[in-house]
Tab-separated table of C-alpha atoms in Angstrom:
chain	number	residue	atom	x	y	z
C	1497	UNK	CA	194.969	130.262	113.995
C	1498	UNK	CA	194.619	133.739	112.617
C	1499	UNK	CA	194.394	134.354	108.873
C	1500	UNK	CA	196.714	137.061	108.943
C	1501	UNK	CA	199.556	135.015	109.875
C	1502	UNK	CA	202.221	135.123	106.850
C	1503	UNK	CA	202.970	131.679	107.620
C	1504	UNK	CA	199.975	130.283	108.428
C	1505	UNK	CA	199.273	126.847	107.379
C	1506	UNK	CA	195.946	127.978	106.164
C	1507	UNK	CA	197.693	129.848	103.156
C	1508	UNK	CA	199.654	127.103	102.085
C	1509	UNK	CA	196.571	124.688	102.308
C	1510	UNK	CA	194.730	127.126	100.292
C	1511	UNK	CA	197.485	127.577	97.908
C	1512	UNK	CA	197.539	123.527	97.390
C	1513	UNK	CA	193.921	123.390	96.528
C	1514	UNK	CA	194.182	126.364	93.951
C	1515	UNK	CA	196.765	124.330	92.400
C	1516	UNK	CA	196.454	122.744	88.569
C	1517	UNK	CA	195.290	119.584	89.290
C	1518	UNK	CA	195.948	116.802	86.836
C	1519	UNK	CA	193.751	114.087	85.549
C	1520	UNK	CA	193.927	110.355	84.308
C	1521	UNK	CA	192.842	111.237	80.955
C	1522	UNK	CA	191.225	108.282	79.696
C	1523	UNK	CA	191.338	106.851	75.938
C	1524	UNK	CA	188.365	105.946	73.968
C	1525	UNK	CA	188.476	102.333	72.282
C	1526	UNK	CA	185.370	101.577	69.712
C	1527	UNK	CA	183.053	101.077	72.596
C	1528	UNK	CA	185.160	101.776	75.187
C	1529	UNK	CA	186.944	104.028	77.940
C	1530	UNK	CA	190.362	102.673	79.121
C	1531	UNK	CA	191.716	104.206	82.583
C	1532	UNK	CA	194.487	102.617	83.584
C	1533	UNK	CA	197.718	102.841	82.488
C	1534	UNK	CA	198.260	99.141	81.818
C	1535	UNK	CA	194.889	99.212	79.277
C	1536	UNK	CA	196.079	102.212	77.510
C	1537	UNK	CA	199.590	100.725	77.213
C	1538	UNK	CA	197.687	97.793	75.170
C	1539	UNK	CA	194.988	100.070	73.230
C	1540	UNK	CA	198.559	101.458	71.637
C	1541	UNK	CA	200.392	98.832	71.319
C	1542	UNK	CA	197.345	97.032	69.453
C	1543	UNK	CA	196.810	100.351	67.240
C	1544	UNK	CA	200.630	100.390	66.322
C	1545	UNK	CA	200.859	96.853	65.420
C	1546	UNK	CA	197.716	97.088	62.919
C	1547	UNK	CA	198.698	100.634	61.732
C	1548	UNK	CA	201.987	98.880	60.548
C	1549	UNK	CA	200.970	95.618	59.262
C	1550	UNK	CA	201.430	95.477	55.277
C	1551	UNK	CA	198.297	95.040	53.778
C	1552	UNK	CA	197.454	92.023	51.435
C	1553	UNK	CA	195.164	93.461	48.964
C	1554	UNK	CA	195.896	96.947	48.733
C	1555	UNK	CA	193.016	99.013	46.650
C	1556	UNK	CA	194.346	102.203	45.939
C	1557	UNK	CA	196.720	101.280	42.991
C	1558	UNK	CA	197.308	105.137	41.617
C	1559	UNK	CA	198.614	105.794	45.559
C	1560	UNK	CA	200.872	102.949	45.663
C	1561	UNK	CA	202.692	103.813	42.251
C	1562	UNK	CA	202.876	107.263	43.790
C	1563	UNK	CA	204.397	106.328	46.787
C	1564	UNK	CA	206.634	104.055	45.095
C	1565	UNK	CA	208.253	106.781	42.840
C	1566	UNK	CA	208.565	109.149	45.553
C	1567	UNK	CA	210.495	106.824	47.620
C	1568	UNK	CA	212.643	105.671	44.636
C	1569	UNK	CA	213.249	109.118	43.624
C	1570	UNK	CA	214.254	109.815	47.383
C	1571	UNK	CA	216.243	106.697	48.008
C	1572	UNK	CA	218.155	108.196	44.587
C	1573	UNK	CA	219.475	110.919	45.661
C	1574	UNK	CA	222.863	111.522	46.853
C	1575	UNK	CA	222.532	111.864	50.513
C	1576	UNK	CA	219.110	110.143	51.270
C	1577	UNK	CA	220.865	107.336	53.100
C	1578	UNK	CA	222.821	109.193	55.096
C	1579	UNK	CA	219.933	111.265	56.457
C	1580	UNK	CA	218.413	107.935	58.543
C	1581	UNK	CA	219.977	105.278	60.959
C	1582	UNK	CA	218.125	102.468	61.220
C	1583	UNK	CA	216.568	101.751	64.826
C	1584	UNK	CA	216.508	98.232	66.201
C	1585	UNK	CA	214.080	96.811	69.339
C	1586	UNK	CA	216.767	97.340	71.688
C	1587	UNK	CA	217.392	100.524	70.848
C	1588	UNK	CA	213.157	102.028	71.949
C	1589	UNK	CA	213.368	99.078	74.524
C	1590	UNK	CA	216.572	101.099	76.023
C	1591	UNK	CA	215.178	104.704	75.817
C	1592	UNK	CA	211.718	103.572	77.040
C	1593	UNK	CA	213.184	102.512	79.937
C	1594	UNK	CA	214.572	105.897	80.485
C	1595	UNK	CA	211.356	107.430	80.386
C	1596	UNK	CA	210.604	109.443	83.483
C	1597	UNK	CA	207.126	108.565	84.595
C	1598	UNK	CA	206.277	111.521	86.877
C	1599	UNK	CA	206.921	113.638	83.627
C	1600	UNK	CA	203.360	115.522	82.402
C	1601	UNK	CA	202.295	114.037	78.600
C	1602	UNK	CA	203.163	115.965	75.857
C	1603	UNK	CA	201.068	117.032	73.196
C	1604	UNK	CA	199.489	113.771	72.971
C	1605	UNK	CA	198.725	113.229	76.283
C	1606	UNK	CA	200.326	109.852	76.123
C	1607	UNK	CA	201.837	109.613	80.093
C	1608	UNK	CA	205.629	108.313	79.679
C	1609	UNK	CA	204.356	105.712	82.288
C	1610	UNK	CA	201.707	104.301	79.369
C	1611	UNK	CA	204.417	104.256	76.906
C	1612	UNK	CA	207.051	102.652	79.447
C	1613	UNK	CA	204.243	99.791	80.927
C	1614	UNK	CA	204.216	97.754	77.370
């Protein structure tokens, strides 16, 4: 094989290894590291479901009567229900399962295959 050749096999080998490669970018749990995509599926799925769980003895009193006027205020105005359907399981169960997993992660880096395994 010559490396002149404009279609030489070569090049296009060459070409391949130049090429952006992309990584499993792992997530980092307490003490941690979680590769796969099934473990990272459950590291999220166990931080969503404590970021949303009501708390039972909230502390910051001052921040709760804040939040609570803002959202009265907002649920007062004309149009504020309007603005936002509600969204039911079925409805993220649906569009997760339109997720294309050979899609790159956005800003996140959350793979739509992580997101679609749970």
């Amino acid at each position: 094989m010559e490396l002149n050749e404009p279609n030489s096999d070569f090049w296009a080998f060459a070409r391949r290894l130049k090429g952006k490669k992309t990584l499993n970018k792992p997530i980092y749990d307490d003490n941690r590291i979680e590769l796969t995509n099934h473990d990272k599926a459950n590291i999220l799925a166990q931080h969503f479901y404590k970021q949303f769980m009501p708390h039972d003895n909230p502390r910051d009193l001052e921040f709760i009567y804040e939040v609570r006027h803002y959202v009265q205020d907002w649920l007062a105005a004309p149009t504020a229900r309007n603005l936002i359907d509600r969204i039911n399981k079925e409805e993220v169960s649906d569009i997760t399962k339109h997720l294309r997993v050979k899609k790159a992660p956005g800003y996140d880096e959350i793979s739509d295959l992580a997101i679609k395994h749970n």
